[in-house]
Coordinates of C-alpha atoms in Angstrom, one line a residue:
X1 CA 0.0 0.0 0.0
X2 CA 2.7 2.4 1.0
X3 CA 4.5 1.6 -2.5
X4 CA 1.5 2.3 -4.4
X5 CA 0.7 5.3 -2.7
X6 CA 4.1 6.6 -3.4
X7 CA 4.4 5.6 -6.7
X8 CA 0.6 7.5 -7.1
X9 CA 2.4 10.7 -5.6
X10 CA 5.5 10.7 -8.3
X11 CA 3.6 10.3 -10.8
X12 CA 1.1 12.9 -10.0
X13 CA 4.4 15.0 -9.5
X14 CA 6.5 14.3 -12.6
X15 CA 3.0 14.8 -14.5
X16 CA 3.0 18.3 -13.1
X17 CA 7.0 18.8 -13.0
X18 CA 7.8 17.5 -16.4
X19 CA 7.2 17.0 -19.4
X20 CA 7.9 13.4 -20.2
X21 CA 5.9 10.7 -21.9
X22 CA 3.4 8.4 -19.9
X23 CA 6.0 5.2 -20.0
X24 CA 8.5 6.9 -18.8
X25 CA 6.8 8.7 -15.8
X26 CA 4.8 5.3 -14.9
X27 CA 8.3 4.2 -15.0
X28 CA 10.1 6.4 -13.2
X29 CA 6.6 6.6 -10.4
X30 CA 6.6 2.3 -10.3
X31 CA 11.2 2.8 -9.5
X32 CA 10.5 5.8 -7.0
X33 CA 7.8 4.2 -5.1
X34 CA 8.8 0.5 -5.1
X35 CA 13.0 2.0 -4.3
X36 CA 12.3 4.1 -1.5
X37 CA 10.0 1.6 0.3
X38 CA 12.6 -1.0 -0.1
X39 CA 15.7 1.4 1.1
X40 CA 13.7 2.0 4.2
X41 CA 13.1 -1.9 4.6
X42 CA 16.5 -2.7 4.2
X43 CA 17.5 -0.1 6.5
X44 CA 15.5 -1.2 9.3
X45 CA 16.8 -4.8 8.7
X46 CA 20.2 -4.0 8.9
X47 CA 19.5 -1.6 12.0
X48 CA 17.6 -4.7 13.5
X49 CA 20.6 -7.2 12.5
X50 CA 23.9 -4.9 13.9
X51 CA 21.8 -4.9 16.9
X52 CA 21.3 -8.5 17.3
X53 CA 24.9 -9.2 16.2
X54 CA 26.1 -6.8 19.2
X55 CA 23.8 -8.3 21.9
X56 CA 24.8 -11.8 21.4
X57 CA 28.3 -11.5 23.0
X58 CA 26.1 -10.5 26.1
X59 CA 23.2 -13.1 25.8
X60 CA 25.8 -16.1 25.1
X61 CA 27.9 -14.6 28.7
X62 CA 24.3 -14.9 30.3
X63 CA 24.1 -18.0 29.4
X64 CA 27.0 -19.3 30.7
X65 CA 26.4 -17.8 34.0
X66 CA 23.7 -19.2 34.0
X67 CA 24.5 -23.0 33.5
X68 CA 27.8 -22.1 36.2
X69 CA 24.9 -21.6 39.1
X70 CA 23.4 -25.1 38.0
X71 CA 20.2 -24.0 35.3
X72 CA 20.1 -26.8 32.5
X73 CA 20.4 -25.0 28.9
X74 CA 16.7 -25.0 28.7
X75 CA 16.0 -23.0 31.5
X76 CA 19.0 -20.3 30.5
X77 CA 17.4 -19.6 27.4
X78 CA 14.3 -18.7 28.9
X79 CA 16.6 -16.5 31.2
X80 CA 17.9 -14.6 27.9
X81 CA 14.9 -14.4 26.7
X82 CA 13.6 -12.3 29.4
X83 CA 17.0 -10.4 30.1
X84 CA 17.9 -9.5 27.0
X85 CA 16.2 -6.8 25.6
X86 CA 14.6 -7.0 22.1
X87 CA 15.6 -7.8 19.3
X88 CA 17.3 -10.9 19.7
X89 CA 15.4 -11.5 23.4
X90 CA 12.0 -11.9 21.6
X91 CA 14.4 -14.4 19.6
X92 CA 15.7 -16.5 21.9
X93 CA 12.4 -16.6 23.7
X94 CA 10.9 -18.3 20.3
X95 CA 13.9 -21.1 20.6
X96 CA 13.1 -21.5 24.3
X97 CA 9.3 -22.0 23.0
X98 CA 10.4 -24.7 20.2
X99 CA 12.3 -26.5 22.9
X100 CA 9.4 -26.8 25.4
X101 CA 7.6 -28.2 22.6
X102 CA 10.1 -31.0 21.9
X103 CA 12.4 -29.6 19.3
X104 CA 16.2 -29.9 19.5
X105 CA 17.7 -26.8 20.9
X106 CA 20.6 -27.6 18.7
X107 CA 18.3 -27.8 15.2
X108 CA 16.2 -24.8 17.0
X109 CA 19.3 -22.8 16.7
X110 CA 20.6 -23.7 13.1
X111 CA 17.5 -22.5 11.7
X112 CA 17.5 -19.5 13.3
X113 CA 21.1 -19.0 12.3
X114 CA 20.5 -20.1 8.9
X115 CA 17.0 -17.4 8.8
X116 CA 19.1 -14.6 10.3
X117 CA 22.2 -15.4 8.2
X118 CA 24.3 -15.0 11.5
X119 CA 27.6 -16.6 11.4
X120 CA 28.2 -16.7 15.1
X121 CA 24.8 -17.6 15.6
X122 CA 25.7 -20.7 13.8
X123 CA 28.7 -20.9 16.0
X124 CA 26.5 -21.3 18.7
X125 CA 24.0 -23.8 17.4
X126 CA 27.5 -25.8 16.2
X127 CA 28.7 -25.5 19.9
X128 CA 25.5 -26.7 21.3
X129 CA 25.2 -29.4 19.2
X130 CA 28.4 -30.9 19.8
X131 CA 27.9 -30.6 23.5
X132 CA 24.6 -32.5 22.8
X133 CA 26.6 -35.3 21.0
X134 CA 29.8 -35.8 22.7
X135 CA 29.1 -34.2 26.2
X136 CA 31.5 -32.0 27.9
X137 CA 31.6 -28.6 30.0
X138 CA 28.9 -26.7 27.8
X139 CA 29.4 -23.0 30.1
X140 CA 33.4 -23.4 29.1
X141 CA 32.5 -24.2 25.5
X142 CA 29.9 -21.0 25.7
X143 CA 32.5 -18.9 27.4
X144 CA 35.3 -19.3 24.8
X145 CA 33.0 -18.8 22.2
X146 CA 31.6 -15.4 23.6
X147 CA 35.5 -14.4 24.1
X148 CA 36.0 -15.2 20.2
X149 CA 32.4 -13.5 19.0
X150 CA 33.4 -10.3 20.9
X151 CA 37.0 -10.6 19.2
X152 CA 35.0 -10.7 16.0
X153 CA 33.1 -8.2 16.8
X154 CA 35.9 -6.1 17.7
X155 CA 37.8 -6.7 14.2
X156 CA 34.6 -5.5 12.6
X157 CA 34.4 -2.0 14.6
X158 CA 38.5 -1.6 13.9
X159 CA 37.6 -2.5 10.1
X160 CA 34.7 0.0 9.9
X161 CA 36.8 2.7 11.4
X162 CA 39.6 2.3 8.7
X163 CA 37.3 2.4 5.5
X164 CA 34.9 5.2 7.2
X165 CA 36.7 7.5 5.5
X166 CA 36.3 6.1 1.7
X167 CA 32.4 5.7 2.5
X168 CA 32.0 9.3 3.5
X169 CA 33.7 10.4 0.9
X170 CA 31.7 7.9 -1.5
X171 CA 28.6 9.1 -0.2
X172 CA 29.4 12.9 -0.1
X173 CA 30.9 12.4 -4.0
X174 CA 27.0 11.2 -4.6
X175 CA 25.4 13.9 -2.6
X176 CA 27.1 16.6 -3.9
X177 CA 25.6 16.4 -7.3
X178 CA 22.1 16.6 -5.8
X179 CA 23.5 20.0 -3.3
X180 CA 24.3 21.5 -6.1
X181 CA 21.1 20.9 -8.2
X182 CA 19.1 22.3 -5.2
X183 CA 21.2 25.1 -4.6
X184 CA 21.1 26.5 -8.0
X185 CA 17.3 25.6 -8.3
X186 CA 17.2 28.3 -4.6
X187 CA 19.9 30.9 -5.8
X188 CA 17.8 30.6 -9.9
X189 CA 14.5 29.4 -10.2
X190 CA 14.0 29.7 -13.8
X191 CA 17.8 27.9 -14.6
X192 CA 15.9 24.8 -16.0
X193 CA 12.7 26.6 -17.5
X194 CA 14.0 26.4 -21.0
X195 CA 14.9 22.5 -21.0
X196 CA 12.6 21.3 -18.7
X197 CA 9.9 20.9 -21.1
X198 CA 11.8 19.0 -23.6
X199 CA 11.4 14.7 -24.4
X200 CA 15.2 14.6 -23.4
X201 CA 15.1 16.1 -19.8
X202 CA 14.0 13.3 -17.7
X203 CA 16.2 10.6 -19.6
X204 CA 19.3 12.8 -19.0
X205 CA 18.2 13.0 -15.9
X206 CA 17.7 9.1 -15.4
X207 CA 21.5 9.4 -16.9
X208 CA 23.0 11.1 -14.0
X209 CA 21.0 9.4 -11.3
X210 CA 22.3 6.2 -12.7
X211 CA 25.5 7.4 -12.5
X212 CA 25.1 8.3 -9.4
X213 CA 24.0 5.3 -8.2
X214 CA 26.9 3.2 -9.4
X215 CA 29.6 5.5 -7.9
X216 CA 27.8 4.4 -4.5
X217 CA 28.0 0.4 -5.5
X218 CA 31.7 1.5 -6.4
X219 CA 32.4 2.5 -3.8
X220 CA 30.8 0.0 -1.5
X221 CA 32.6 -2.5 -3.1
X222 CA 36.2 -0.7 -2.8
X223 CA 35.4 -0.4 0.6
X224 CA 33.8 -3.9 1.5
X225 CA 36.7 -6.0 3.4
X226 CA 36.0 -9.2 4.0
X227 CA 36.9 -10.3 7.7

């Protein structure tokens, strides 16, 4: 609904705004409306993920703690589940559900590792299973994996500290273009009157959007290091 509302709104403004054909503003109304929804989606997910990935250093620390003092696994992931604040309490809480119900902690935790695409989640459904399998001290195999997620986690913060510089000055190289269009459209009005009208306007514009664009991939991809 959102998407279609928004794609109802650029079109009823590049019908005012330009002079284009009908394909290409349903086109351009269909990208705007269907692209900005998604941007904000994808935003929210990675928000909701970095969180997750942050707070599982503490929950898995809990947990050991928790089985130290004598609570079977069971019972410390219903203790995560209501320490931990959301996102990844509401989380554990399902797994703690699925176990009460009779499903392997150890399976319950894969699939929630392989639906979040979490590698140290799946470090932790790996350690829990082996446990399961072969036996040993689970809080010591928890508590050494917590030490090497938070080491992880570290690297990560060191690594997005080195290349913050490139993606600021990716994103500022794609901003600038759009600064400067608004600031001459404030300081002159009437600068685009006489091409504005024309069949040609929007594609060039399309052009230099797309342009833009790819300098942000560019530079994501320059910037991306693998850890």
């Amino acid at each position: 609904m959102v998407m279609a509302l928004l794609s109802m709104f650029a079109f009823v403004g590049t019908t005012i705004g330009t002079g284009a054909s009908l394909q290409i503003r349903i086109g351009i109304s269909i990208a705007m409306g269907v692209g900005a929804v998604f941007i904000w989606v994808n935003n929210k997910a990675k928000k909701r993920m970095s969180l997750m990935e942050e707070q599982l250093p503490d929950a898995v620390e809990l947990m050991v703690r928790s089985l130290r003092v004598g609570h079977p696994f069971a019972s410390a992931l219903n203790i995560v589940a209501k320490e931990i604040p959301d996102p990844l309490g509401t989380e554990m809480g399902m797994i703690a559900d699925e176990s009460a119900y009779g499903r392997d902690v150890g399976e319950a935790l894969k699939a929630m590792a392989e639906r979040l695409d979490m590698q140290d989640m799946r470090f932790l459904a790996v350690a829990v299973t082996i446990q399961q399998q072969s036996g040993g001290n689970l809080a010591e195999i928890l508590h050494g994996l917590a030490q090497v997620i938070r080491s992880r986690f570290k690297l990560f913060r060191r690594v997005t500290a080195i290349t913050a510089e490139a993606k600021w000055s990716g994103k500022f190289l794609s901003g600038f273009p759009l600064l400067a269009l608004v600031g001459i459209n404030v300081a002159q009005p009437n600068y685009y009157d006489d091409v504005m009208g024309t069949a040609v306007f929007v594609p060039a514009c399309l052009v230099v959007a797309g342009f833009l664009i790819t300098n942000l991939f560019v530079m994501k991809m320059l910037v991306n290091i693998k850890v």
